[in-house]
Amino acid sequence: QVQLVESGGGLVQAGRSLRLACAASGRTFSSYAVGWFRQAPGKEREFVASITWSGDNTYYADSVKGRFAISRDNAKNTVALQMNSLKPEDTALYYCAAAPRVGRMKNEYHYWGQGTQVTVSS
């Protein structure tokens, strides 16, 4: 069993940065891949970024590639999402999720946090 709690969201102007954190509990967290997803009002939840259990491989949606960076610290049971050059279209509720294997599909992820709101003003 893995429990996830996101933090770090907020209101920020376009062009600025935010750093989201996902704190996990559970002894086996380090064996899980972790993904970040987001959901804007009236839209489907979409993939943002993911990282393998070891942290050796990362994957990004085209819309955030070059602006966002995912990283993890297994010793601290945390995963971070550094978001730079934010745009108004990045506004959404951001979720972290854990899966046995890294992927881009939300149905591959077994455990989810409650989300943290990111709002980017123009």
GROMACS .gro file of N, CA, C and O in nm:
model
  488
    1GLN      N    1   0.084  -0.118   0.000
    1GLN     CA    2   0.000   0.000   0.000
    1GLN      C    3   0.089   0.125   0.000
    1GLN      O    4   0.187   0.132   0.074
    2VAL      N    5   0.054   0.219  -0.086
    2VAL     CA    6   0.129   0.344  -0.095
    2VAL      C    7   0.030   0.459  -0.081
    2VAL      O    8  -0.074   0.461  -0.147
    3GLN      N    9   0.063   0.554   0.003
    3GLN     CA   10  -0.018   0.675   0.015
    3GLN      C   11   0.063   0.794  -0.034
    3GLN      O   12   0.182   0.806  -0.001
    4LEU      N   13  -0.001   0.880  -0.108
    4LEU     CA   14   0.067   0.993  -0.172
    4LEU      C   15   0.002   1.124  -0.132
    4LEU      O   16  -0.122   1.133  -0.130
    5VAL      N   17   0.084   1.225  -0.105
    5VAL     CA   18   0.034   1.357  -0.071
    5VAL      C   19   0.112   1.461  -0.151
    5VAL      O   20   0.235   1.469  -0.139
    6GLU      N   21   0.040   1.539  -0.230
    6GLU     CA   22   0.104   1.644  -0.310
    6GLU      C   23   0.105   1.776  -0.234
    6GLU      O   24   0.017   1.803  -0.151
    7SER      N   25   0.202   1.860  -0.267
    7SER     CA   26   0.210   1.994  -0.211
    7SER      C   27   0.286   2.083  -0.309
    7SER      O   28   0.345   2.035  -0.406
    8GLY      N   29   0.280   2.213  -0.282
    8GLY     CA   30   0.358   2.307  -0.361
    8GLY      C   31   0.281   2.387  -0.465
    8GLY      O   32   0.337   2.475  -0.530
    9GLY      N   33   0.153   2.355  -0.481
    9GLY     CA   34   0.074   2.430  -0.577
    9GLY      C   35   0.049   2.572  -0.531
    9GLY      O   36   0.080   2.610  -0.419
   10GLY      N   37  -0.008   2.653  -0.620
   10GLY     CA   38  -0.039   2.790  -0.585
   10GLY      C   39  -0.072   2.873  -0.706
   10GLY      O   40  -0.089   2.820  -0.817
   11LEU      N   41  -0.081   3.003  -0.684
   11LEU     CA   42  -0.110   3.099  -0.791
   11LEU      C   43   0.021   3.167  -0.831
   11LEU      O   44   0.092   3.219  -0.745
   12VAL      N   45   0.052   3.167  -0.960
   12VAL     CA   46   0.177   3.224  -1.007
   12VAL      C   47   0.154   3.293  -1.140
   12VAL      O   48   0.063   3.255  -1.216
   13GLN      N   49   0.234   3.393  -1.170
   13GLN     CA   50   0.223   3.463  -1.299
   13GLN      C   51   0.289   3.381  -1.410
   13GLN      O   52   0.385   3.305  -1.385
   14ALA      N   53   0.242   3.400  -1.529
   14ALA     CA   54   0.302   3.333  -1.644
   14ALA      C   55   0.451   3.366  -1.653
   14ALA      O   56   0.492   3.480  -1.626
   15GLY      N   57   0.529   3.265  -1.688
   15GLY     CA   58   0.673   3.282  -1.698
   15GLY      C   59   0.750   3.247  -1.572
   15GLY      O   60   0.872   3.228  -1.577
   16ARG      N   61   0.677   3.237  -1.459
   16ARG     CA   62   0.742   3.203  -1.334
   16ARG      C   63   0.749   3.052  -1.314
   16ARG      O   64   0.708   2.975  -1.402
   17SER      N   65   0.801   3.011  -1.198
   17SER     CA   66   0.824   2.869  -1.169
   17SER      C   67   0.751   2.826  -1.043
   17SER      O   68   0.724   2.908  -0.955
   18LEU      N   69   0.724   2.697  -1.037
   18LEU     CA   70   0.673   2.632  -0.916
   18LEU      C   71   0.738   2.495  -0.906
   18LEU      O   72   0.772   2.434  -1.008
   19ARG      N   73   0.750   2.449  -0.784
   19ARG     CA   74   0.803   2.315  -0.761
   19ARG      C   75   0.702   2.236  -0.680
   19ARG      O   76   0.672   2.272  -0.566
   20LEU      N   77   0.649   2.132  -0.740
   20LEU     CA   78   0.554   2.044  -0.671
   20LEU      C   79   0.630   1.930  -0.606
   20LEU      O   80   0.732   1.884  -0.658
   21ALA      N   81   0.576   1.885  -0.495
   21ALA     CA   82   0.635   1.770  -0.425
   21ALA      C   83   0.528   1.664  -0.402
   21ALA      O   84   0.411   1.696  -0.380
   22CYS      N   85   0.571   1.540  -0.408
   22CYS     CA   86   0.484   1.427  -0.380
   22CYS      C   87   0.553   1.345  -0.271
   22CYS      O   88   0.661   1.291  -0.293
   23ALA      N   89   0.492   1.342  -0.154
   23ALA     CA   90   0.547   1.266  -0.042
   23ALA      C   91   0.473   1.134  -0.030
   23ALA      O   92   0.349   1.132  -0.032
   24ALA      N   93   0.549   1.027  -0.017
   24ALA     CA   94   0.489   0.893  -0.015
   24ALA      C   95   0.515   0.823   0.117
   24ALA      O   96   0.619   0.845   0.181
   25SER      N   97   0.420   0.742   0.156
   25SER     CA   98   0.440   0.653   0.270
   25SER      C   99   0.427   0.511   0.219
   25SER      O  100   0.356   0.485   0.124
   26GLY      N  101   0.496   0.420   0.285
   26GLY     CA  102   0.493   0.282   0.239
   26GLY      C  103   0.634   0.233   0.211
   26GLY      O  104   0.711   0.301   0.144
   27ARG      N  105   0.664   0.116   0.262
   27ARG     CA  106   0.801   0.066   0.252
   27ARG      C  107   0.843   0.036   0.110
   27ARG      O  108   0.961   0.036   0.078
   28THR      N  109   0.746   0.009   0.021
   28THR     CA  110   0.781  -0.034  -0.114
   28THR      C  111   0.779   0.080  -0.215
   28THR      O  112   0.788   0.055  -0.334
   29PHE      N  113   0.769   0.204  -0.169
   29PHE     CA  114   0.757   0.316  -0.262
   29PHE      C  115   0.872   0.320  -0.362
   29PHE      O  116   0.852   0.348  -0.479
   30SER      N  117   0.991   0.289  -0.317
   30SER     CA  118   1.108   0.298  -0.404
   30SER      C  119   1.104   0.198  -0.519
   30SER      O  120   1.180   0.209  -0.614
   31SER      N  121   1.014   0.101  -0.513
   31SER     CA  122   1.003   0.004  -0.621
   31SER      C  123   0.897   0.044  -0.725
   31SER      O  124   0.878  -0.027  -0.824
   32TYR      N  125   0.831   0.158  -0.704
   32TYR     CA  126   0.725   0.203  -0.793
   32TYR      C  127   0.773   0.314  -0.885
   32TYR      O  128   0.849   0.402  -0.843
   33ALA      N  129   0.723   0.310  -1.006
   33ALA     CA  130   0.735   0.426  -1.094
   33ALA      C  131   0.634   0.531  -1.047
   33ALA      O  132   0.532   0.497  -0.987
   34VAL      N  133   0.663   0.655  -1.075
   34VAL     CA  134   0.575   0.764  -1.034
   34VAL      C  135   0.546   0.854  -1.153
   34VAL      O  136   0.633   0.883  -1.234
   35GLY      N  137   0.422   0.894  -1.161
   35GLY     CA  138   0.382   0.985  -1.267
   35GLY      C  139   0.313   1.108  -1.211
   35GLY      O  140   0.256   1.103  -1.101
   36TRP      N  141   0.320   1.216  -1.284
   36TRP     CA  142   0.240   1.335  -1.258
   36TRP      C  143   0.137   1.349  -1.370
   36TRP      O  144   0.170   1.335  -1.487
   37PHE      N  145   0.014   1.375  -1.329
   37PHE     CA  146  -0.095   1.399  -1.422
   37PHE      C  147  -0.161   1.531  -1.383
   37PHE      O  148  -0.143   1.580  -1.272
   38ARG      N  149  -0.240   1.585  -1.473
   38ARG     CA  150  -0.313   1.707  -1.440
   38ARG      C  151  -0.450   1.705  -1.505
   38ARG      O  152  -0.471   1.640  -1.607
   39GLN      N  153  -0.540   1.779  -1.441
   39GLN     CA  154  -0.676   1.785  -1.493
   39GLN      C  155  -0.728   1.927  -1.479
   39GLN      O  156  -0.736   1.980  -1.367
   40ALA      N  157  -0.761   1.985  -1.592
   40ALA     CA  158  -0.820   2.119  -1.595
   40ALA      C  159  -0.972   2.104  -1.595
   40ALA      O  160  -1.024   2.000  -1.636
   41PRO      N  161  -1.043   2.206  -1.551
   41PRO     CA  162  -1.190   2.198  -1.548
   41PRO      C  163  -1.248   2.163  -1.685
   41PRO      O  164  -1.210   2.223  -1.786
   42GLY      N  165  -1.334   2.063  -1.686
   42GLY     CA  166  -1.400   2.024  -1.809
   42GLY      C  167  -1.315   1.942  -1.904
   42GLY      O  168  -1.359   1.912  -2.016
   43LYS      N  169  -1.196   1.904  -1.859
   43LYS     CA  170  -1.106   1.826  -1.946
   43LYS      C  171  -1.070   1.694  -1.881
   43LYS      O  172  -1.085   1.676  -1.760
   44GLU      N  173  -1.020   1.604  -1.965
   44GLU     CA  174  -0.975   1.475  -1.915
   44GLU      C  175  -0.844   1.491  -1.838
   44GLU      O  176  -0.765   1.583  -1.864
   45ARG      N  177  -0.820   1.399  -1.744
   45ARG     CA  178  -0.692   1.396  -1.676
   45ARG      C  179  -0.586   1.353  -1.776
   45ARG      O  180  -0.602   1.253  -1.846
   46GLU      N  181  -0.475   1.428  -1.782
   46GLU     CA  182  -0.373   1.400  -1.882
   46GLU      C  183  -0.236   1.378  -1.820
   46GLU      O  184  -0.205   1.433  -1.714
   47PHE      N  185  -0.158   1.301  -1.890
   47PHE     CA  186  -0.021   1.271  -1.849
   47PHE      C  187   0.066   1.395  -1.859
   47PHE      O  188   0.056   1.472  -1.955
   48VAL      N  189   0.154   1.413  -1.760
   48VAL     CA  190   0.249   1.524  -1.762
   48VAL      C  191   0.392   1.472  -1.768
   48VAL      O  192   0.469   1.510  -1.856
   49ALA      N  193   0.428   1.385  -1.673
   49ALA     CA  194   0.565   1.334  -1.665
   49ALA      C  195   0.566   1.207  -1.582
   49ALA      O  196   0.478   1.185  -1.500
   50SER      N  197   0.670   1.125  -1.603
   50SER     CA  198   0.685   1.005  -1.521
   50SER      C  199   0.832   0.973  -1.506
   50SER      O  200   0.917   1.019  -1.583
   51ILE      N  201   0.859   0.891  -1.405
   51ILE     CA  202   0.997   0.855  -1.373
   51ILE      C  203   0.998   0.710  -1.327
   51ILE      O  204   0.908   0.665  -1.256
   52THR      N  205   1.101   0.637  -1.368
   52THR     CA  206   1.113   0.497  -1.327
   52THR      C  207   1.149   0.487  -1.180
   52THR      O  208   1.187   0.586  -1.116
   53TRP      N  209   1.140   0.367  -1.124
   53TRP     CA  210   1.165   0.349  -0.983
   53TRP      C  211   1.306   0.393  -0.945
   53TRP      O  212   1.329   0.444  -0.836
   54SER      N  213   1.401   0.373  -1.035
   54SER     CA  214   1.540   0.406  -1.007
   54SER      C  215   1.571   0.553  -1.031
   54SER      O  216   1.674   0.603  -0.985
   55GLY      N  217   1.484   0.619  -1.106
   55GLY     CA  218   1.511   0.757  -1.144
   55GLY      C  219   1.598   0.770  -1.268
   55GLY      O  220   1.627   0.881  -1.312
   56ASP      N  221   1.634   0.657  -1.327
   56ASP     CA  222   1.725   0.661  -1.442
   56ASP      C  223   1.658   0.711  -1.570
   56ASP      O  224   1.725   0.762  -1.660
   57ASN      N  225   1.527   0.692  -1.579
   57ASN     CA  226   1.455   0.731  -1.701
   57ASN      C  227   1.336   0.819  -1.668
   57ASN      O  228   1.262   0.791  -1.574
   58THR      N  229   1.320   0.922  -1.748
   58THR     CA  230   1.208   1.014  -1.732
   58THR      C  231   1.137   1.033  -1.866
   58THR      O  232   1.198   1.018  -1.973
   59TYR      N  233   1.009   1.067  -1.858
   59TYR     CA  234   0.927   1.082  -1.977
   59TYR      C  235   0.837   1.204  -1.958
   59TYR      O  236   0.792   1.231  -1.845
   60TYR      N  237   0.810   1.274  -2.069
   60TYR     CA  238   0.733   1.398  -2.060
   60TYR      C  239   0.631   1.408  -2.171
   60TYR      O  240   0.653   1.360  -2.282
   61ALA      N  241   0.521   1.474  -2.140
   61ALA     CA  242   0.427   1.511  -2.245
   61ALA      C  243   0.493   1.619  -2.331
   61ALA      O  244   0.573   1.700  -2.281
   62ASP      N  245   0.458   1.621  -2.458
   62ASP     CA  246   0.517   1.719  -2.548
   62ASP      C  247   0.492   1.863  -2.502
   62ASP      O  248   0.574   1.951  -2.521
   63SER      N  249   0.377   1.883  -2.440
   63SER     CA  250   0.338   2.018  -2.399
   63SER      C  251   0.425   2.075  -2.287
   63SER      O  252   0.426   2.197  -2.266
   64VAL      N  253   0.498   1.988  -2.216
   64VAL     CA  254   0.580   2.037  -2.104
   64VAL      C  255   0.728   2.009  -2.123
   64VAL      O  256   0.810   2.054  -2.042
   65LYS      N  257   0.762   1.938  -2.228
   65LYS     CA  258   0.902   1.900  -2.251
   65LYS      C  259   0.988   2.025  -2.262
   65LYS      O  260   0.954   2.120  -2.333
   66GLY      N  261   1.098   2.024  -2.190
   66GLY     CA  262   1.188   2.139  -2.192
   66GLY      C  263   1.156   2.244  -2.087
   66GLY      O  264   1.237   2.333  -2.061
   67ARG      N  265   1.037   2.235  -2.028
   67ARG     CA  266   0.997   2.331  -1.923
   67ARG      C  267   0.985   2.265  -1.785
   67ARG      O  268   1.012   2.329  -1.684
   68PHE      N  269   0.942   2.140  -1.782
   68PHE     CA  270   0.921   2.068  -1.656
   68PHE      C  271   1.030   1.962  -1.640
   68PHE      O  272   1.080   1.907  -1.738
   69ALA      N  273   1.061   1.932  -1.514
   69ALA     CA  274   1.157   1.826  -1.485
   69ALA      C  275   1.109   1.746  -1.365
   69ALA      O  276   1.075   1.804  -1.261
   70ILE      N  277   1.107   1.615  -1.379
   70ILE     CA  278   1.067   1.525  -1.271
   70ILE      C  279   1.191   1.462  -1.211
   70ILE      O  280   1.287   1.429  -1.282
   71SER      N  281   1.190   1.446  -1.079
   71SER     CA  282   1.303   1.384  -1.011
   71SER      C  283   1.251   1.312  -0.887
   71SER      O  284   1.138   1.337  -0.844
   72ARG      N  285   1.333   1.224  -0.831
   72ARG     CA  286   1.292   1.154  -0.710
   72ARG      C  287   1.409   1.132  -0.616
   72ARG      O  288   1.524   1.127  -0.660
   73ASP      N  289   1.374   1.120  -0.490
   73ASP     CA  290   1.470   1.089  -0.385
   73ASP      C  291   1.412   0.973  -0.307
   73ASP      O  292   1.326   0.992  -0.219
   74ASN      N  293   1.457   0.852  -0.338
   74ASN     CA  294   1.399   0.734  -0.273
   74ASN      C  295   1.433   0.726  -0.125
   74ASN      O  296   1.359   0.666  -0.047
   75ALA      N  297   1.543   0.786  -0.086
   75ALA     CA  298   1.580   0.786   0.056
   75ALA      C  299   1.479   0.867   0.137
   75ALA      O  300   1.457   0.840   0.255
   76LYS      N  301   1.419   0.968   0.072
   76LYS     CA  302   1.322   1.053   0.140
   76LYS      C  303   1.179   1.023   0.099
   76LYS      O  304   1.086   1.090   0.143
   77ASN      N  305   1.161   0.925   0.012
   77ASN     CA  306   1.026   0.890  -0.037
   77ASN      C  307   0.954   1.010  -0.098
   77ASN      O  308   0.836   1.036  -0.070
   78THR      N  309   1.024   1.083  -0.181
   78THR     CA  310   0.964   1.201  -0.244
   78THR      C  311   0.992   1.204  -0.393
   78THR      O  312   1.094   1.153  -0.440
   79VAL      N  313   0.899   1.264  -0.464
   79VAL     CA  314   0.914   1.291  -0.606
   79VAL      C  315   0.879   1.437  -0.628
   79VAL      O  316   0.781   1.487  -0.572
   80ALA      N  317   0.958   1.505  -0.708
   80ALA     CA  318   0.936   1.647  -0.733
   80ALA      C  319   0.906   1.671  -0.881
   80ALA      O  320   0.947   1.594  -0.967
   81LEU      N  321   0.831   1.776  -0.905
   81LEU     CA  322   0.807   1.822  -1.042
   81LEU      C  323   0.842   1.971  -1.045
   81LEU      O  324   0.769   2.054  -0.988
   82GLN      N  325   0.954   2.003  -1.106
   82GLN     CA  326   0.996   2.141  -1.122
   82GLN      C  327   0.931   2.195  -1.249
   82GLN      O  328   0.951   2.140  -1.357
   83MET      N  329   0.856   2.302  -1.235
   83MET     CA  330   0.782   2.359  -1.347
   83MET      C  331   0.833   2.500  -1.373
   83MET      O  332   0.817   2.588  -1.288
   84ASN      N  333   0.895   2.519  -1.488
   84ASN     CA  334   0.949   2.649  -1.526
   84ASN      C  335   0.872   2.706  -1.644
   84ASN      O  336   0.801   2.634  -1.714
   85SER      N  337   0.887   2.835  -1.666
   85SER     CA  338   0.822   2.903  -1.779
   85SER      C  339   0.674   2.867  -1.787
   85SER      O  340   0.623   2.829  -1.893
   86LEU      N  341   0.607   2.879  -1.677
   86LEU     CA  342   0.466   2.838  -1.671
   86LEU      C  343   0.379   2.924  -1.762
   86LEU      O  344   0.404   3.044  -1.782
   87LYS      N  345   0.276   2.860  -1.815
   87LYS     CA  346   0.182   2.924  -1.906
   87LYS      C  347   0.041   2.913  -1.848
   87LYS      O  348   0.014   2.821  -1.771
   88PRO      N  349  -0.048   3.001  -1.887
   88PRO     CA  350  -0.187   2.990  -1.837
   88PRO      C  351  -0.249   2.854  -1.866
   88PRO      O  352  -0.328   2.804  -1.786
   89GLU      N  353  -0.211   2.792  -1.976
   89GLU     CA  354  -0.267   2.660  -2.010
   89GLU      C  355  -0.214   2.549  -1.921
   89GLU      O  356  -0.261   2.435  -1.931
   90ASP      N  357  -0.118   2.577  -1.835
   90ASP     CA  358  -0.072   2.479  -1.736
   90ASP      C  359  -0.163   2.476  -1.614
   90ASP      O  360  -0.145   2.392  -1.526
   91THR      N  361  -0.257   2.566  -1.607
   91THR     CA  362  -0.350   2.571  -1.494
   91THR      C  363  -0.431   2.442  -1.486
   91THR      O  364  -0.493   2.399  -1.582
   92ALA      N  365  -0.424   2.377  -1.370
   92ALA     CA  366  -0.493   2.248  -1.351
   92ALA      C  367  -0.471   2.201  -1.209
   92ALA      O  368  -0.391   2.258  -1.134
   93LEU      N  369  -0.543   2.094  -1.176
   93LEU     CA  370  -0.517   2.021  -1.052
   93LEU      C  371  -0.414   1.913  -1.086
   93LEU      O  372  -0.436   1.835  -1.178
   94TYR      N  373  -0.303   1.914  -1.015
   94TYR     CA  374  -0.193   1.822  -1.044
   94TYR      C  375  -0.192   1.708  -0.944
   94TYR      O  376  -0.197   1.731  -0.823
   95TYR      N  377  -0.183   1.586  -0.998
   95TYR     CA  378  -0.183   1.466  -0.917
   95TYR      C  379  -0.052   1.389  -0.935
   95TYR      O  380   0.000   1.382  -1.047
   96CYS      N  381  -0.003   1.329  -0.829
   96CYS     CA  382   0.101   1.228  -0.846
   96CYS      C  383   0.038   1.091  -0.826
   96CYS      O  384  -0.063   1.076  -0.757
   97ALA      N  385   0.099   0.993  -0.890
   97ALA     CA  386   0.046   0.858  -0.888
   97ALA      C  387   0.160   0.759  -0.896
   97ALA      O  388   0.267   0.790  -0.951
   98ALA      N  389   0.138   0.639  -0.842
   98ALA     CA  390   0.241   0.535  -0.840
   98ALA      C  391   0.193   0.412  -0.915
   98ALA      O  392   0.074   0.375  -0.907
   99ALA      N  393   0.285   0.349  -0.985
   99ALA     CA  394   0.253   0.231  -1.066
   99ALA      C  395   0.368   0.132  -1.060
   99ALA      O  396   0.483   0.171  -1.041
  100PRO      N  397   0.338   0.004  -1.080
  100PRO     CA  398   0.446  -0.096  -1.080
  100PRO      C  399   0.545  -0.074  -1.194
  100PRO      O  400   0.663  -0.112  -1.182
  101ARG      N  401   0.495  -0.013  -1.302
  101ARG     CA  402   0.580   0.005  -1.419
  101ARG      C  403   0.553   0.144  -1.476
  101ARG      O  404   0.439   0.190  -1.476
  102VAL      N  405   0.655   0.210  -1.526
  102VAL     CA  406   0.639   0.345  -1.577
  102VAL      C  407   0.552   0.345  -1.702
  102VAL      O  408   0.560   0.254  -1.784
  103GLY      N  409   0.466   0.445  -1.713
  103GLY     CA  410   0.380   0.455  -1.830
  103GLY      C  411   0.319   0.593  -1.840
  103GLY      O  412   0.342   0.680  -1.756
  104ARG      N  413   0.237   0.611  -1.945
  104ARG     CA  414   0.171   0.739  -1.971
  104ARG      C  415   0.021   0.733  -1.953
  104ARG      O  416  -0.046   0.835  -1.961
  105MET      N  417  -0.033   0.616  -1.929
  105MET     CA  418  -0.177   0.599  -1.920
  105MET      C  419  -0.221   0.598  -1.775
  105MET      O  420  -0.165   0.527  -1.691
  106LYS      N  421  -0.325   0.677  -1.744
  106LYS     CA  422  -0.366   0.688  -1.605
  106LYS      C  423  -0.417   0.556  -1.548
  106LYS      O  424  -0.405   0.531  -1.427
  107ASN      N  425  -0.470   0.468  -1.633
  107ASN     CA  426  -0.520   0.341  -1.580
  107ASN      C  427  -0.408   0.243  -1.544
  107ASN      O  428  -0.434   0.135  -1.492
  108GLU      N  429  -0.285   0.280  -1.571
  108GLU     CA  430  -0.171   0.197  -1.530
  108GLU      C  431  -0.129   0.225  -1.386
  108GLU      O  432  -0.051   0.150  -1.329
  109TYR      N  433  -0.182   0.334  -1.330
  109TYR     CA  434  -0.138   0.379  -1.198
  109TYR      C  435  -0.237   0.334  -1.092
  109TYR      O  436  -0.358   0.358  -1.103
  110HIS      N  437  -0.184   0.272  -0.987
  110HIS     CA  438  -0.269   0.210  -0.885
  110HIS      C  439  -0.300   0.303  -0.769
  110HIS      O  440  -0.405   0.290  -0.707
  111TYR      N  441  -0.207   0.394  -0.738
  111TYR     CA  442  -0.223   0.479  -0.620
  111TYR      C  443  -0.217   0.625  -0.663
  111TYR      O  444  -0.133   0.663  -0.746
  112TRP      N  445  -0.305   0.704  -0.603
  112TRP     CA  446  -0.318   0.845  -0.640
  112TRP      C  447  -0.323   0.933  -0.515
  112TRP      O  448  -0.380   0.894  -0.413
  113GLY      N  449  -0.267   1.052  -0.529
  113GLY     CA  450  -0.284   1.153  -0.426
  113GLY      C  451  -0.412   1.232  -0.450
  113GLY      O  452  -0.487   1.204  -0.545
  114GLN      N  453  -0.436   1.332  -0.365
  114GLN     CA  454  -0.558   1.411  -0.374
  114GLN      C  455  -0.544   1.531  -0.468
  114GLN      O  456  -0.645   1.593  -0.503
  115GLY      N  457  -0.423   1.564  -0.505
  115GLY     CA  458  -0.401   1.672  -0.599
  115GLY      C  459  -0.364   1.804  -0.532
  115GLY      O  460  -0.397   1.829  -0.415
  116THR      N  461  -0.294   1.888  -0.607
  116THR     CA  462  -0.260   2.022  -0.563
  116THR      C  463  -0.288   2.117  -0.680
  116THR      O  464  -0.252   2.089  -0.795
  117GLN      N  465  -0.352   2.230  -0.650
  117GLN     CA  466  -0.397   2.321  -0.755
  117GLN      C  467  -0.284   2.414  -0.799
  117GLN      O  468  -0.216   2.475  -0.716
  118VAL      N  469  -0.267   2.423  -0.929
  118VAL     CA  470  -0.174   2.518  -0.989
  118VAL      C  471  -0.254   2.613  -1.077
  118VAL      O  472  -0.328   2.568  -1.165
  119THR      N  473  -0.241   2.742  -1.052
  119THR     CA  474  -0.310   2.842  -1.131
  119THR      C  475  -0.208   2.941  -1.183
  119THR      O  476  -0.132   2.999  -1.105
  120VAL      N  477  -0.206   2.957  -1.315
  120VAL     CA  478  -0.110   3.047  -1.379
  120VAL      C  479  -0.187   3.162  -1.442
  120VAL      O  480  -0.272   3.142  -1.529
  121SER      N  481  -0.158   3.282  -1.396
  121SER     CA  482  -0.227   3.400  -1.448
  121SER      C  483  -0.147   3.464  -1.561
  121SER      O  484  -0.024   3.457  -1.563
  122SER      N  485  -0.220   3.525  -1.654
  122SER     CA  486  -0.152   3.585  -1.770
  122SER      C  487  -0.114   3.730  -1.743
  122SER      O  488  -0.152   3.789  -1.644
   0.00000   0.00000   0.00000
